[in-house]
Short mmCIF file of C-alpha atoms in Angstrom, two decimals:
data_model
loop_
_atom_site.label_atom_id
_atom_site.label_comp_id
_atom_site.label_asym_id
_atom_site.label_seq_id
_atom_site.Cartn_x
_atom_site.Cartn_y
_atom_site.Cartn_z
CA UNK A 120 142.50 109.30 121.63
CA UNK A 121 143.09 111.95 124.22
CA UNK A 122 141.58 115.33 123.99
CA UNK A 123 144.76 117.64 123.34
CA UNK A 124 144.92 114.58 120.73
CA UNK A 125 141.86 115.07 119.28
CA UNK A 126 141.86 119.16 118.87
CA UNK A 127 144.99 118.44 117.09
CA UNK A 128 143.04 116.23 114.54
CA UNK A 129 140.52 117.07 114.49
CA UNK A 130 139.50 121.15 115.89
CA UNK A 131 135.49 121.42 114.33
CA UNK A 132 134.59 118.09 116.06
CA UNK A 133 135.46 119.45 119.56
CA UNK A 134 133.93 121.91 118.87
CA UNK A 135 130.31 120.77 118.32
CA UNK A 136 131.35 118.46 120.79
CA UNK A 137 128.63 119.77 123.19
CA UNK A 138 125.72 120.62 120.75
CA UNK A 139 124.70 116.80 120.95
CA UNK A 140 122.91 115.25 118.36
CA UNK A 141 119.89 117.64 117.61
CA UNK A 142 117.22 114.48 118.40
CA UNK A 143 114.25 115.15 120.44
CA UNK A 144 111.64 112.73 121.62
CA UNK A 145 108.24 112.78 122.31
CA UNK A 146 106.87 114.80 125.74
CA UNK A 147 106.52 112.24 128.27
CA UNK A 148 108.28 109.09 126.51
CA UNK A 149 109.85 108.49 129.06
CA UNK A 150 107.33 108.13 132.02
CA UNK A 151 105.24 105.80 129.63
CA UNK A 152 108.37 103.03 128.18
CA UNK A 153 108.17 101.81 131.46
CA UNK A 154 104.50 100.55 130.85
CA UNK A 155 105.17 100.39 127.24
CA UNK A 156 106.85 96.95 128.04
CA UNK A 157 105.15 95.33 131.09
CA UNK A 158 102.00 95.69 127.84
CA UNK A 159 104.25 94.13 125.38
CA UNK A 160 105.27 91.64 127.68
CA UNK A 161 102.21 90.98 128.67
CA UNK A 162 100.75 90.52 124.62
CA UNK A 163 104.18 88.29 124.23
CA UNK A 164 103.55 86.30 126.87
CA UNK A 165 99.87 84.68 125.35
CA UNK A 166 99.66 81.40 123.65
CA UNK A 167 100.45 81.37 120.21
CA UNK A 168 98.99 78.32 119.10
CA UNK A 169 95.19 77.42 119.97
CA UNK A 170 95.66 73.87 120.86
CA UNK A 171 93.38 72.57 118.22
CA UNK A 172 94.32 69.39 116.94
CA UNK A 173 93.47 67.68 113.46
CA UNK A 174 92.29 64.20 112.71
CA UNK A 175 95.75 61.31 111.58
CA UNK A 176 96.25 61.52 108.13
CA UNK A 177 94.56 64.72 107.73
CA UNK A 178 96.71 66.99 105.80
CA UNK A 179 97.86 64.05 103.65
CA UNK A 180 94.39 63.31 102.83
CA UNK A 181 92.77 67.33 102.17
CA UNK A 182 94.13 68.11 98.82
CA UNK A 183 91.79 64.80 97.84
CA UNK A 184 88.56 65.76 99.59
CA UNK A 185 89.17 69.20 98.42
CA UNK A 186 89.53 68.35 94.63
CA UNK A 187 87.04 65.32 95.24
CA UNK A 188 84.39 68.21 95.99
CA UNK A 189 85.60 70.39 93.09
CA UNK A 190 84.85 67.48 90.63
CA UNK A 191 81.26 67.22 92.48
CA UNK A 192 80.41 70.88 92.42
CA UNK A 193 81.76 71.25 88.35
CA UNK A 194 79.01 68.58 87.00
CA UNK A 195 76.28 69.76 89.73
CA UNK A 196 77.13 73.30 87.85
CA UNK A 197 77.32 71.61 84.60
CA UNK A 198 73.61 69.84 84.83
CA UNK A 199 72.59 73.01 86.60
CA UNK A 200 73.58 75.56 83.57
CA UNK A 201 70.63 77.91 82.14
CA UNK A 202 69.86 78.18 78.28
CA UNK A 203 72.06 80.95 76.77
CA UNK A 204 69.65 83.81 77.21
CA UNK A 205 67.91 82.59 79.81
CA UNK A 206 66.94 85.40 81.71
CA UNK A 207 67.28 88.26 78.34
CA UNK A 208 63.80 86.35 77.16
CA UNK A 209 62.54 85.50 80.80
CA UNK A 210 60.61 88.41 80.21
CA UNK A 211 58.35 88.11 76.89
CA UNK A 212 58.04 84.30 77.70
CA UNK A 213 56.31 85.43 80.90
CA UNK A 214 54.12 87.77 79.24
CA UNK A 215 53.26 85.16 76.76
CA UNK A 216 52.10 82.61 78.93
CA UNK A 217 50.04 85.17 80.77
CA UNK A 218 47.92 86.34 77.77
CA UNK A 219 47.67 82.47 77.19
CA UNK A 220 46.13 81.78 80.21
CA UNK A 221 44.13 84.94 80.34
CA UNK A 222 42.36 83.49 77.14
CA UNK A 223 41.87 80.46 78.24
CA UNK A 224 39.76 81.58 81.25
CA UNK A 225 36.94 83.36 78.87
CA UNK A 226 36.40 80.73 77.03
CA UNK A 227 36.65 78.70 80.36
CA UNK A 228 33.60 80.97 81.01
CA UNK A 229 31.72 80.08 77.23
CA UNK A 230 32.12 76.30 77.31
CA UNK A 231 29.70 75.49 79.80
CA UNK A 232 27.06 77.01 77.08
CA UNK A 233 28.64 75.37 74.23
CA UNK A 234 27.04 71.56 74.74
CA UNK A 235 23.74 73.00 75.42
CA UNK A 236 24.00 75.79 72.33
CA UNK A 237 25.01 72.75 70.59
CA UNK A 238 21.84 70.30 71.30
CA UNK A 239 19.95 73.67 70.97
CA UNK A 240 20.73 74.93 67.98
CA UNK A 241 19.40 71.26 67.30
CA UNK A 242 16.11 71.24 69.03
CA UNK A 243 15.19 74.42 67.20
CA UNK A 244 16.33 72.97 63.82
CA UNK A 245 14.27 69.16 64.65
CA UNK A 246 11.11 71.25 65.23
CA UNK A 247 11.57 73.78 62.22
CA UNK A 248 12.54 70.64 60.07
CA UNK A 249 11.55 67.67 62.43
CA UNK A 250 13.10 65.32 59.81
CA UNK A 251 12.35 62.06 62.19
CA UNK A 252 8.81 62.56 61.91
CA UNK A 253 7.46 58.72 62.47
CA UNK A 254 10.04 58.94 65.79
CA UNK A 255 9.06 61.80 68.44
CA UNK A 256 12.41 60.24 70.26
CA UNK A 257 15.44 61.16 70.09
CA UNK A 258 18.38 59.55 71.35
CA UNK A 259 21.88 60.60 71.37
CA UNK A 260 23.26 58.30 68.80
CA UNK A 261 21.24 59.53 66.17
CA UNK A 262 22.46 63.33 67.27
CA UNK A 263 25.67 62.05 66.17
CA UNK A 264 25.38 60.56 63.41
CA UNK A 265 23.36 63.80 62.40
CA UNK A 266 26.30 65.70 63.08
CA UNK A 267 28.89 63.37 61.47
CA UNK A 268 27.16 63.53 58.50
CA UNK A 269 28.07 67.70 58.08
CA UNK A 270 24.69 68.37 59.06
CA UNK A 271 25.84 71.42 61.19
CA UNK A 272 28.98 73.02 59.66
CA UNK A 273 29.89 75.49 63.06
CA UNK A 274 32.34 74.78 65.56
CA UNK A 275 31.42 75.50 69.41
CA UNK A 276 33.83 78.82 68.93
CA UNK A 277 32.03 80.58 66.53
CA UNK A 278 28.56 79.54 67.78
CA UNK A 279 29.84 81.51 71.17
CA UNK A 280 31.05 84.29 69.09
CA UNK A 281 27.32 84.38 67.77
CA UNK A 282 25.37 85.29 71.40
CA UNK A 283 25.59 88.61 72.24
CA UNK A 284 24.42 88.57 76.00
CA UNK A 285 26.76 88.25 78.75
CA UNK A 286 26.93 85.08 80.08
CA UNK A 287 27.94 86.06 83.35
CA UNK A 288 24.12 87.14 84.33
CA UNK A 289 22.79 83.98 83.48
CA UNK A 290 21.74 81.42 85.77
CA UNK A 291 22.71 78.06 85.04
CA UNK A 292 20.22 75.89 86.14
CA UNK A 293 21.86 72.18 86.71
CA UNK A 294 18.75 70.29 85.73
CA UNK A 295 17.37 72.16 82.34
CA UNK A 296 14.71 70.28 79.92
CA UNK A 297 13.99 69.72 76.16
CA UNK A 298 10.47 73.05 76.99
CA UNK A 299 13.37 75.15 78.87
CA UNK A 300 16.01 75.24 76.13
CA UNK A 301 13.28 75.39 73.46
CA UNK A 302 11.74 78.66 75.28
CA UNK A 303 15.27 80.18 75.36
CA UNK A 304 16.73 80.10 72.10
CA UNK A 305 13.25 80.85 70.52
CA UNK A 306 13.66 83.80 72.56
CA UNK A 307 16.78 84.74 71.64
CA UNK A 308 18.70 83.42 69.01
CA UNK A 309 18.53 84.22 65.50
CA UNK A 310 17.96 81.26 63.42
CA UNK A 311 18.50 83.07 60.39
CA UNK A 312 22.35 82.16 61.02
CA UNK A 313 21.70 78.41 60.80
CA UNK A 314 21.12 78.46 57.55
CA UNK A 315 24.26 80.51 56.07
CA UNK B 100 120.80 103.39 144.21
CA UNK B 101 120.68 99.67 144.07
CA UNK B 102 123.48 98.13 142.91
CA UNK B 103 124.30 95.36 139.80
CA UNK B 104 124.71 91.80 141.61
CA UNK B 105 121.77 92.87 143.86
CA UNK B 106 119.16 93.78 140.79
CA UNK B 107 120.41 90.84 139.15
CA UNK B 108 120.42 88.69 141.72
CA UNK B 109 116.35 90.12 142.36
CA UNK B 110 115.83 90.01 138.60
CA UNK B 111 116.99 86.31 138.48
CA UNK B 112 113.92 85.40 141.07
CA UNK B 113 110.45 84.96 140.16
CA UNK B 114 108.89 86.03 143.16
CA UNK B 115 111.01 89.80 143.15
CA UNK B 116 111.11 89.79 139.05
CA UNK B 117 108.08 92.11 138.46
CA UNK B 118 109.38 94.63 140.51
CA UNK B 119 113.33 94.49 140.06
CA UNK B 120 112.82 95.13 135.94
CA UNK B 121 111.08 98.98 136.71
CA UNK B 122 114.44 99.01 138.76
CA UNK B 123 115.85 98.34 135.80
CA UNK B 124 114.59 99.68 133.17
CA UNK B 125 113.82 103.52 135.54
CA UNK B 126 117.82 103.46 135.67
CA UNK B 127 119.06 102.24 131.46
CA UNK B 128 115.59 103.20 129.53
CA UNK B 129 117.84 106.98 129.05
CA UNK B 130 121.17 105.38 128.41
CA UNK B 131 119.69 102.50 126.36
CA UNK B 132 117.39 104.96 123.96
CA UNK B 133 120.28 107.09 122.59
CA UNK B 134 123.03 104.62 122.54
CA UNK B 135 119.66 102.88 119.89
CA UNK B 136 118.55 105.88 118.30
CA UNK B 137 121.91 106.95 117.28
CA UNK B 138 122.15 104.18 115.14
CA UNK B 139 118.35 103.56 114.02
CA UNK B 140 117.81 107.44 113.02
CA UNK B 141 113.92 107.63 113.83
CA UNK B 142 112.29 108.03 117.07
CA UNK B 143 109.77 105.62 116.06
CA UNK B 144 112.55 102.90 115.21
CA UNK B 145 114.32 103.41 118.52
CA UNK B 146 111.33 103.31 120.60
CA UNK B 147 110.46 99.81 118.99
CA UNK B 148 114.19 98.92 119.94
CA UNK B 149 114.40 99.70 123.22
CA UNK B 150 110.88 97.64 123.70
CA UNK B 151 112.23 94.96 122.16
CA UNK B 152 115.50 95.37 124.54
CA UNK B 153 113.72 95.14 127.13
CA UNK B 154 111.74 92.53 126.25
CA UNK B 155 115.02 90.32 125.71
CA UNK B 156 116.27 91.07 128.91
CA UNK B 157 113.03 90.23 130.70
CA UNK B 158 113.14 86.95 128.78
CA UNK B 159 116.85 86.10 129.24
CA UNK B 160 117.71 87.26 133.21
CA UNK B 161 118.68 84.43 134.08
CA UNK B 162 120.63 83.25 131.31
CA UNK B 163 123.07 86.20 132.42
CA UNK B 164 126.23 85.05 134.43
CA UNK B 165 127.71 88.02 135.85
CA UNK B 166 130.59 87.58 133.39
CA UNK B 167 130.23 90.63 131.72
CA UNK B 168 129.15 93.91 133.63
CA UNK B 169 125.23 94.08 133.37
CA UNK B 170 125.45 97.33 132.25
CA UNK B 171 127.76 95.80 128.41
CA UNK B 172 125.01 93.17 128.84
CA UNK B 173 122.52 95.05 127.89
CA UNK B 174 123.94 97.58 125.21
CA UNK B 175 125.51 94.41 123.74
CA UNK B 176 121.69 93.66 123.04
CA UNK B 177 120.15 97.19 122.79
CA UNK B 178 123.46 96.93 119.54
CA UNK B 179 122.31 94.30 118.17
CA UNK B 180 118.62 94.74 118.09
CA UNK B 181 119.61 97.83 116.47
CA UNK B 182 121.75 96.74 113.46
CA UNK B 183 119.58 93.78 113.20
CA UNK B 184 115.98 96.22 112.45
CA UNK B 185 119.06 98.05 110.55
CA UNK B 186 120.15 94.99 108.29
CA UNK B 187 116.64 94.15 107.75
CA UNK B 188 115.06 96.85 106.42
CA UNK B 189 118.05 98.09 103.82
CA UNK B 190 117.46 94.02 102.73
CA UNK B 191 114.08 94.80 101.95
CA UNK B 192 115.22 97.10 99.94
CA UNK B 193 118.05 95.31 98.71
CA UNK B 194 120.77 98.35 99.69
CA UNK B 195 123.14 98.21 101.88
CA UNK B 196 122.78 99.39 105.74
CA UNK B 197 125.02 102.49 105.15
CA UNK B 198 123.05 103.34 102.56
CA UNK B 199 119.85 102.63 104.41
CA UNK B 200 121.78 105.01 107.03
CA UNK B 201 122.17 107.99 105.06
CA UNK B 202 119.18 107.81 103.42
CA UNK B 203 117.88 108.27 106.56
CA UNK B 204 120.09 111.27 107.71
CA UNK B 205 119.14 113.03 104.99
CA UNK B 206 115.49 112.95 105.56
CA UNK B 207 115.80 113.84 109.07
CA UNK B 208 115.24 117.54 108.16
CA UNK B 209 111.47 116.53 107.78
CA UNK B 210 111.44 114.19 111.08
CA UNK B 211 109.42 116.02 113.82
CA UNK B 212 111.88 114.69 115.95
CA UNK B 213 114.69 116.32 115.00
CA UNK B 214 115.28 119.80 116.01
CA UNK B 215 119.30 120.53 115.31
CA UNK B 216 120.52 123.05 113.41
CA UNK B 217 122.50 123.36 109.87
CA UNK B 218 125.93 121.72 111.57
CA UNK B 219 124.52 118.56 113.44
CA UNK B 220 122.47 117.74 110.85
CA UNK B 221 126.22 117.87 109.02
CA UNK B 222 127.75 115.63 111.81
CA UNK B 223 125.16 113.34 111.46
CA UNK B 224 125.16 112.92 107.55
CA UNK B 225 129.47 112.80 108.32
CA UNK B 226 128.51 110.03 110.07
CA UNK B 227 126.56 107.99 107.98
CA UNK B 228 129.24 108.07 105.31
CA UNK B 229 130.92 105.75 107.85
CA UNK B 230 131.08 101.47 107.98
CA UNK B 231 129.52 100.28 110.68
CA UNK B 232 131.81 99.63 113.10
CA UNK B 233 133.41 102.88 113.52
CA UNK B 234 129.76 104.33 113.22
CA UNK B 235 129.75 102.59 116.75
CA UNK B 236 132.89 103.68 117.99
CA UNK B 237 132.77 106.59 117.27
CA UNK B 238 129.01 107.53 118.76
CA UNK B 239 129.89 105.83 121.32
CA UNK B 240 132.97 107.52 122.57
CA UNK B 241 132.43 110.87 121.08
CA UNK B 242 128.68 111.35 122.55
CA UNK B 243 128.89 108.78 125.47
CA UNK B 244 132.47 109.67 126.24
CA UNK B 245 131.99 105.60 127.14
CA UNK B 246 135.82 104.25 128.36
CA UNK B 247 137.40 101.59 125.99
CA UNK B 248 137.10 98.94 127.90
CA UNK B 249 133.46 99.07 127.87
CA UNK B 250 132.84 99.83 124.26
CA UNK B 251 134.80 96.62 124.64
CA UNK B 252 132.84 95.01 126.31
CA UNK B 253 129.58 95.83 124.13
CA UNK B 254 131.23 95.11 120.83
CA UNK B 255 133.37 92.01 121.64
CA UNK B 256 136.16 94.03 120.10
CA UNK B 257 140.02 94.34 121.33
CA UNK B 258 140.66 98.34 122.66
CA UNK B 259 143.13 98.68 120.00
CA UNK B 260 141.06 97.47 117.46
CA UNK B 261 138.82 100.05 118.35
CA UNK B 262 140.58 102.95 118.96
CA UNK B 263 142.15 102.44 115.56
CA UNK B 264 138.15 102.39 114.69
CA UNK B 265 138.12 105.67 116.34
CA UNK B 266 140.53 107.60 115.06
CA UNK B 267 139.97 106.22 111.33
CA UNK B 268 136.60 108.22 112.17
CA UNK B 269 137.38 111.19 113.76
CA UNK B 270 139.76 112.09 110.73
CA UNK B 271 136.86 111.55 107.87
CA UNK B 272 134.00 113.04 109.91
CA UNK B 273 136.82 115.93 110.58
CA UNK B 274 137.54 115.93 106.77
CA UNK B 275 133.78 116.07 105.41
CA UNK B 276 132.61 118.88 108.12
CA UNK B 277 135.60 120.95 106.90
CA UNK B 278 135.31 120.52 102.89
CA UNK B 279 131.70 120.24 102.41
#
């Protein structure tokens, strides 16, 4: 199409032909584009594959391996499942256990004195009523038989509670003899409790 | 200025490739950029397409047999890369490529890289109404005053076909400008 023809069919277009498109571009764009292209060329020249190998038939077997592992994990999980409300009840259980251990500890201090107290009580009783006048010697079997007949109606805890002294302040003598025990009980114990 | 034959020879020689490639970019970067920009409209897309065009040239220079002008070969790659980008974007939005170009042009006034006045914006909108082939021919002939023979090599279309395309394009645009 010659200019004359163009002017004839499109006078408006001819009039604005030298106006251009109106597009502009960033400053220094054409100065930087060459380095950008070389940068892209370098990036695209880098290897896209890592070169790693996989064992033969790996991809045929991997699904089965994953399925087996999942199944194994599932079973383990069932065995390890916690009881319902485990964490909700944990604190209560822990405090109960602590309280229980505390009580046991108190009684464990007294337990050294319980056999001593029983023996001492028996000796005191015997010294008062003297049921074995003919035979001064007293063996364990006879004492056990006497207790089994119901002559001593006290359990060890009740007896321990009767003492109002501090247990911790008493030095335990490993080799106590009968006289020592008698002396001690005569001084410390109100024997009227045995008659009630 | 180095002639095309020597430049191509240096581009196809590994030891002189990088130096010759810089010469090629310096020579063609502006012309190719504006050709691309008229098709893709947005600067950022034009920048991407220009870089891709040069990268393709660098990688495929050994396949250039000299059957067409180097200039035509470069423009053909740039045109194909531009159309590929537009078609890809249109497909992504599930619309025709012409519809996408109309959207792009309608948003031009908010583009920081557009400083055209009302008539220039109107001209861009008129071009965007055309079928893709008419747009290409109109841009190359009206703005760049390229020869039909060169456009024929680039678009691989007969000169007669190009003249018909240009004639239809001009009439439609004139009508758009005077009636809107």
